[in-house]
Short mmCIF file of C-alpha atoms in Angstrom, two decimals:
data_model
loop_
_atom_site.label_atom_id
_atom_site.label_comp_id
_atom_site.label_asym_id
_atom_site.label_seq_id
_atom_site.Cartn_x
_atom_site.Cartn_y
_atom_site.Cartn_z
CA UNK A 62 1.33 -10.07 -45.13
CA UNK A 63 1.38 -11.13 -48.71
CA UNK A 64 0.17 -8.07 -50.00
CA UNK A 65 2.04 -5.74 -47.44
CA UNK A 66 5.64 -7.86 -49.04
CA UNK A 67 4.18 -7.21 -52.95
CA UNK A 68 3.29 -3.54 -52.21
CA UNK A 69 -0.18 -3.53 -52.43
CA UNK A 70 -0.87 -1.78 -48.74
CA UNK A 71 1.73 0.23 -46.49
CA UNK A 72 0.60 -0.10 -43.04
CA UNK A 73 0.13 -3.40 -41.44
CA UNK A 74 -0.53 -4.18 -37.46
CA UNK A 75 -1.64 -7.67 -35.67
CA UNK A 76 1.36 -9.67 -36.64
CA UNK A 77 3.34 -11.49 -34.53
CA UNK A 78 6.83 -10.99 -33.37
CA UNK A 79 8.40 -13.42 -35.63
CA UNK A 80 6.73 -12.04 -38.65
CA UNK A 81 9.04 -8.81 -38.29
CA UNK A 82 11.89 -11.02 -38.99
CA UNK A 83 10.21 -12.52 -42.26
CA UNK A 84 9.45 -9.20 -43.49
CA UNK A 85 12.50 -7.48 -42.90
CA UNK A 86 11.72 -3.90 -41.79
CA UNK A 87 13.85 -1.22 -40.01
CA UNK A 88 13.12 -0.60 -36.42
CA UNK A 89 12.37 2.93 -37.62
CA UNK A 90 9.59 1.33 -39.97
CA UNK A 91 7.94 -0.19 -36.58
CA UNK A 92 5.14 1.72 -33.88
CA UNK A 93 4.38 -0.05 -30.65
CA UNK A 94 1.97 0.38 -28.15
CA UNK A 95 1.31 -1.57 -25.00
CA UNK A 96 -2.10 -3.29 -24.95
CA UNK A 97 -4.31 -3.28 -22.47
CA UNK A 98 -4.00 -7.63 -21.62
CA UNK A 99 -2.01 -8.75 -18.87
CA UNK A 100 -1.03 -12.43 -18.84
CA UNK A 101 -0.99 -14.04 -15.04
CA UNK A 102 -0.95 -17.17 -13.39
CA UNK A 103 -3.61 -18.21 -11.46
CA UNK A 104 -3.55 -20.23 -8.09
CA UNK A 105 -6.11 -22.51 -7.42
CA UNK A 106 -5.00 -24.09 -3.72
CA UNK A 107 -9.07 -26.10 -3.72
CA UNK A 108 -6.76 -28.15 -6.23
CA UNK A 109 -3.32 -28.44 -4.64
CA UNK A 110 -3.32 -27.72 -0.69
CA UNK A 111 0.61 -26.43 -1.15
CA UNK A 112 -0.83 -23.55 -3.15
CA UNK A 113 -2.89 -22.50 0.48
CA UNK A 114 0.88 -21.49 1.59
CA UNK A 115 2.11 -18.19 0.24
CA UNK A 116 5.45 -19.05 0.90
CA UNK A 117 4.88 -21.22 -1.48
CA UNK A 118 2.92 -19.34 -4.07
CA UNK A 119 5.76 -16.15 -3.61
CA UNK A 120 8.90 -18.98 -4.39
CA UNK A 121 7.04 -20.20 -7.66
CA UNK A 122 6.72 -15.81 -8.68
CA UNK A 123 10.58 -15.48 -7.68
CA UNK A 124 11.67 -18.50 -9.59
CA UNK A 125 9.94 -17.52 -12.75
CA UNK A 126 12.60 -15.10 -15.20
CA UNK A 127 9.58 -12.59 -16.64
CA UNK A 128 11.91 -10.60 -18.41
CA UNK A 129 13.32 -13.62 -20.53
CA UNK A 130 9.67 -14.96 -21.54
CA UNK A 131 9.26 -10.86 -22.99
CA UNK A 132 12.90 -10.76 -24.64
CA UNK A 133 12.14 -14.43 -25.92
CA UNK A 134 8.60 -14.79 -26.74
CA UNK A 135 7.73 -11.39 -27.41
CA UNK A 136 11.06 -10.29 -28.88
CA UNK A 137 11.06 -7.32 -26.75
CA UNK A 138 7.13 -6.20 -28.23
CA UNK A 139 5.52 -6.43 -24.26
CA UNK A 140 6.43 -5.01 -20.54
CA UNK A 141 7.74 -7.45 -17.87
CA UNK A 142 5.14 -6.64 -15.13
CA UNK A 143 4.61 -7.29 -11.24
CA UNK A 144 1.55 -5.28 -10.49
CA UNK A 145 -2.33 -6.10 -12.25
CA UNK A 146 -2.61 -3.04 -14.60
CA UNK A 147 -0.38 -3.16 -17.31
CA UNK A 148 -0.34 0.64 -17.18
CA UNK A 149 1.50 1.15 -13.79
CA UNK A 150 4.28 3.97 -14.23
CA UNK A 151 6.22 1.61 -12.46
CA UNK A 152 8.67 -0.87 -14.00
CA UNK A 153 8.96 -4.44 -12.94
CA UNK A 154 10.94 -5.31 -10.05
CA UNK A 155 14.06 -7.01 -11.70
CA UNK A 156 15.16 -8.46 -7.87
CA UNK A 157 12.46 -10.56 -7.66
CA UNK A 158 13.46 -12.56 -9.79
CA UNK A 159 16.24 -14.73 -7.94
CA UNK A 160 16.57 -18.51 -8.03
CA UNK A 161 18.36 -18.93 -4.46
CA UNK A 162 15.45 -17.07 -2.82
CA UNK A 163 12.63 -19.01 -4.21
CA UNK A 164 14.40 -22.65 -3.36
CA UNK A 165 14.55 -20.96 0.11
CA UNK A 166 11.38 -20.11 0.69
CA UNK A 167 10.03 -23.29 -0.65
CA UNK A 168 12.42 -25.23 1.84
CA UNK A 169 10.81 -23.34 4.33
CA UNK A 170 7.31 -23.60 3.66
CA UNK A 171 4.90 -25.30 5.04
CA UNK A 172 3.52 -26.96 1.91
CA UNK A 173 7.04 -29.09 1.23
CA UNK A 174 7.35 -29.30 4.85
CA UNK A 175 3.78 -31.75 5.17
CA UNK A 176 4.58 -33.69 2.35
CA UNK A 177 5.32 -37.34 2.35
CA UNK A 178 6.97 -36.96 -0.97
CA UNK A 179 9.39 -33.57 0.23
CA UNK A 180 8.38 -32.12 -3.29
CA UNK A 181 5.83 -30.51 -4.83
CA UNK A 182 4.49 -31.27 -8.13
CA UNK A 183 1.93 -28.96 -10.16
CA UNK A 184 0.03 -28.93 -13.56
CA UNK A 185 0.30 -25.90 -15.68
CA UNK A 186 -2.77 -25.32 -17.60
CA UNK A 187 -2.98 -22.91 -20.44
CA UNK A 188 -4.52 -22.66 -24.19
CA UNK A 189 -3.12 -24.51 -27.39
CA UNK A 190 -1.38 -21.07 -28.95
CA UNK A 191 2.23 -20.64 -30.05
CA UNK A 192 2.99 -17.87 -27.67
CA UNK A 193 0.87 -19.77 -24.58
CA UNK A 194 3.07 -22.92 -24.89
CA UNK A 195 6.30 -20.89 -25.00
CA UNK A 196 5.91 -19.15 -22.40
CA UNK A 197 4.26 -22.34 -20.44
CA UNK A 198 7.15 -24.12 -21.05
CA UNK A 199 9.78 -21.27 -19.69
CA UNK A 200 7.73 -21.56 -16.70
CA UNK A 201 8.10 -24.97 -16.31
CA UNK A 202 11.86 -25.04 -16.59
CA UNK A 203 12.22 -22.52 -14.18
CA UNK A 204 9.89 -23.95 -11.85
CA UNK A 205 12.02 -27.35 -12.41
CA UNK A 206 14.70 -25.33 -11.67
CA UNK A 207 13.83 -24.79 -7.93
CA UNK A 208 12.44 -28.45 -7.63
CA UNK A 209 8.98 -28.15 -8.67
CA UNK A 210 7.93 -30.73 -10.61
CA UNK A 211 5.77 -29.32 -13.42
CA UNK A 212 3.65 -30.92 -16.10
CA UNK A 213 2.19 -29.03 -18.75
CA UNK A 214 -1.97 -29.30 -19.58
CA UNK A 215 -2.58 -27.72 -23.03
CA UNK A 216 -6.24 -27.08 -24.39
CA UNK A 217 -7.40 -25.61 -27.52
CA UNK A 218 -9.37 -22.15 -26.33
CA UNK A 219 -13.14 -23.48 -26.53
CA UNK A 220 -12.21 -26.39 -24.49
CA UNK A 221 -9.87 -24.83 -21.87
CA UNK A 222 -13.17 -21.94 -21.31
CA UNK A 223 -15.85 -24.31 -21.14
CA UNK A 224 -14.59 -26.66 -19.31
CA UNK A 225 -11.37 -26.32 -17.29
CA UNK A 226 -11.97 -22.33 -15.89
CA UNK A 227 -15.57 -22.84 -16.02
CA UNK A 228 -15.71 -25.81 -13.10
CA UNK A 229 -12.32 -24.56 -11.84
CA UNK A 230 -10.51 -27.49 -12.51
CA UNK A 231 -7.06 -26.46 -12.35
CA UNK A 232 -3.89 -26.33 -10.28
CA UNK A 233 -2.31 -23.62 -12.22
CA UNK A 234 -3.86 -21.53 -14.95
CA UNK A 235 -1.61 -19.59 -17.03
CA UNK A 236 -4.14 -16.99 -19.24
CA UNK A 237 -5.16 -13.20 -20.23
CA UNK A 238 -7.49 -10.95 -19.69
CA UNK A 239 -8.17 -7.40 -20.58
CA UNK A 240 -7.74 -5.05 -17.85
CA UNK A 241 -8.32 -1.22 -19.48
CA UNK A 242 -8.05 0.32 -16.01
CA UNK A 243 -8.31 -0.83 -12.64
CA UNK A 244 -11.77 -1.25 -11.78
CA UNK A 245 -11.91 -3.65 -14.38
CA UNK A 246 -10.09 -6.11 -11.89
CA UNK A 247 -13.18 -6.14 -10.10
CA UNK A 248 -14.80 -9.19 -12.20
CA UNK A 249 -11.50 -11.04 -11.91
CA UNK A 250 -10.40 -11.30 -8.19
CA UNK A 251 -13.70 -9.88 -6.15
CA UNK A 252 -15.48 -13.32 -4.24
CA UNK A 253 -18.83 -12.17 -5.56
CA UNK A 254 -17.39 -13.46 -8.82
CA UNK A 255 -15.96 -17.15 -7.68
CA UNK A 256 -18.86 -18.44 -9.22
CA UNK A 257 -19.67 -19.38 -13.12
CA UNK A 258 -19.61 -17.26 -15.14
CA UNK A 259 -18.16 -14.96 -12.58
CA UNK A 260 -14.11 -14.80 -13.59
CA UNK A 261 -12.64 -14.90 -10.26
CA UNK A 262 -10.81 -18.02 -11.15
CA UNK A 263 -8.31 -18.35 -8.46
CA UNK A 264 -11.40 -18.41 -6.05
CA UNK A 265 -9.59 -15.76 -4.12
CA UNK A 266 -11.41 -14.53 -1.43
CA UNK A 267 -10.42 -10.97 0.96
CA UNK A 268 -12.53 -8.85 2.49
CA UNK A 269 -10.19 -5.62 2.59
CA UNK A 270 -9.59 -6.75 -1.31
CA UNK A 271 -13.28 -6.42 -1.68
CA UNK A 272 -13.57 -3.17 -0.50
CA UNK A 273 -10.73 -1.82 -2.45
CA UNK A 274 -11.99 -3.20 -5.21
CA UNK A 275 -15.58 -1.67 -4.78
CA UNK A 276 -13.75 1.81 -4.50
CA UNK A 277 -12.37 1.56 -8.01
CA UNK A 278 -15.36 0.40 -9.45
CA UNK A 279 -17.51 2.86 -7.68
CA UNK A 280 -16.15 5.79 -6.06
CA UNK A 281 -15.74 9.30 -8.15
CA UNK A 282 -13.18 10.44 -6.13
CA UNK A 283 -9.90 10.15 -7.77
CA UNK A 284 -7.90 10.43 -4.54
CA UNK A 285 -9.74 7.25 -2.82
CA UNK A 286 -9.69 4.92 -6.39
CA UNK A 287 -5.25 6.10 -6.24
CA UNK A 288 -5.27 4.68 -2.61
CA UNK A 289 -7.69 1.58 -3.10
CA UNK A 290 -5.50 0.71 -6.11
CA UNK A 291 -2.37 1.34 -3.96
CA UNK A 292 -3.98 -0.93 -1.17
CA UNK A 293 -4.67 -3.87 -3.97
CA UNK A 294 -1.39 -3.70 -5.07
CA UNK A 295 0.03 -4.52 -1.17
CA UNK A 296 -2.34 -7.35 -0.88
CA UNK A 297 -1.40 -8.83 -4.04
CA UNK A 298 2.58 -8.23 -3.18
CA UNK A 299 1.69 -9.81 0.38
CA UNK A 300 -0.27 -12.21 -0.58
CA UNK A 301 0.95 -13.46 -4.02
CA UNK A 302 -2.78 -14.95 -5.42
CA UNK A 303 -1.69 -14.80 -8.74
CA UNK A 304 1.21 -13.99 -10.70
CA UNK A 305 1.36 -10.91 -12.85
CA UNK A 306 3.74 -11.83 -15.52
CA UNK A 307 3.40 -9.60 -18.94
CA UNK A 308 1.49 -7.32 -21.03
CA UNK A 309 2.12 -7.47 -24.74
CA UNK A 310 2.43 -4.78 -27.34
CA UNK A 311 0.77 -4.22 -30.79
CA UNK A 312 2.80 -4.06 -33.54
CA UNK A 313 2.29 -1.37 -36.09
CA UNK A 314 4.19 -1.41 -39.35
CA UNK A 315 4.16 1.24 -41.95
CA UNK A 316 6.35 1.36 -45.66
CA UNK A 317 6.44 4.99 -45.69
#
């Protein structure tokens, strides 16, 4: 950055959203291109038996403003997204996003329904970063917003690998992976990989998911890997295991 500002080098990429404002260059000046890591929250209901209800897990995706966490966090650099491949043509669904309808659904659920307490409180795990804690913490207001009582759980990265997501010892998991097409969701939600070092972290566990998911790993046909991929995206809409939130961008800066 130092030597970018002095005009030593033209071109500089990696930086964060806030470093555009230090160094004061034109949009014109600035190439983006989506990246290939989506950023979800994972369910773990072995944790917290409300999470077993979707009704429950489909309130906490409604409540949560995805759009806000990109145009906040990311300054605008990222896609809001609903679906597990960043690269979907499709753009996120700005109606699910509604306050009213998530307090609903939770009223209605099962999991607030068998409590002694009539609430539901969850920890929201995630790594010791800047941009992590952010958007952690616009979760947890919106969450709050709908009744949920939410405590935060912050780890540095080492810790939060070893440890929490490798013995599964979470409620709720906010983190990233690196999804460069489809088939690559395969190691994160398929049961054969519930298990350490296996990264099916929610524990999620489907046969028809399996099968879909074999398909995209597998199958040459183009036609069958389009309609396993359309199938996974129903089951994840239906069943709401996780919650797709955002994909970042890189940022590429040039002088010239």
């Amino acid at each position: 950055i130092q030597a970018f500002t002095k005009g030593y080098i033209d071109r500089i990429h990696g930086v964060s959203p806030d470093t555009i404002t230090e160094l004061g260059v034109s949009d014109k000046n600035i190439t983006t291109s989506l990246l290939p890591r989506t950023f979800t929250v994972f369910f773990n209901p072995n944790k917290e038996e409300a999470l077993s209800d979707k009704q429950v897990r489909f309130a906490l995706e409604k409540a949560i403003n995805k759009q806000a966490i990109v145009d906040n966090v990311l300054q605008k650099y990222g896609k809001a997204i609903d679906t597990p491949y960043a690269f979907d043509d499709t753009q996120a669904d700005t109606a699910l996003y509604n306050v009213e309808e998530a307090r609903t659904l939770l009223a209605k659920s099962r999991g607030l329904k068998n409590s002694s307490t009539s609430t539901i409180s969850l920890t929201l795990t995630t790594a010791n970063t800047e941009e992590m804690k952010k958007v952690a913490e616009m979760i947890q207001a919106d969450w709050q917003a709908i009744g949920v009582e939410t405590t935060l759980a912050v780890y540095e990265v080492a810790d939060l690998n070893q440890t929490i997501i490798k013995d599964r010892d979470f409620q709720v998991l906010l983190f990233g992976s690196i999804t460069k097409s489809p088939a690559d969701l395969y190691a994160f939600w398929h049961s054969s990989q519930r298990s350490f070092p296996g990264l099916n972290i929610s524990n999620y566990v489907s046969n028809a998911l399996d099968k879909n998911l074999e398909t995209l790993r597998n199958e040459s046909d183009e036609v069958a890997r389009i309609e396993a991929y359309d199938s996974v995206k129903d089951e994840f809409r239906d069943e709401t295991p996780g919650i797709f939130l955002f994909a970042p961008s890189i940022i590429y800066i040039t002088r010239d």
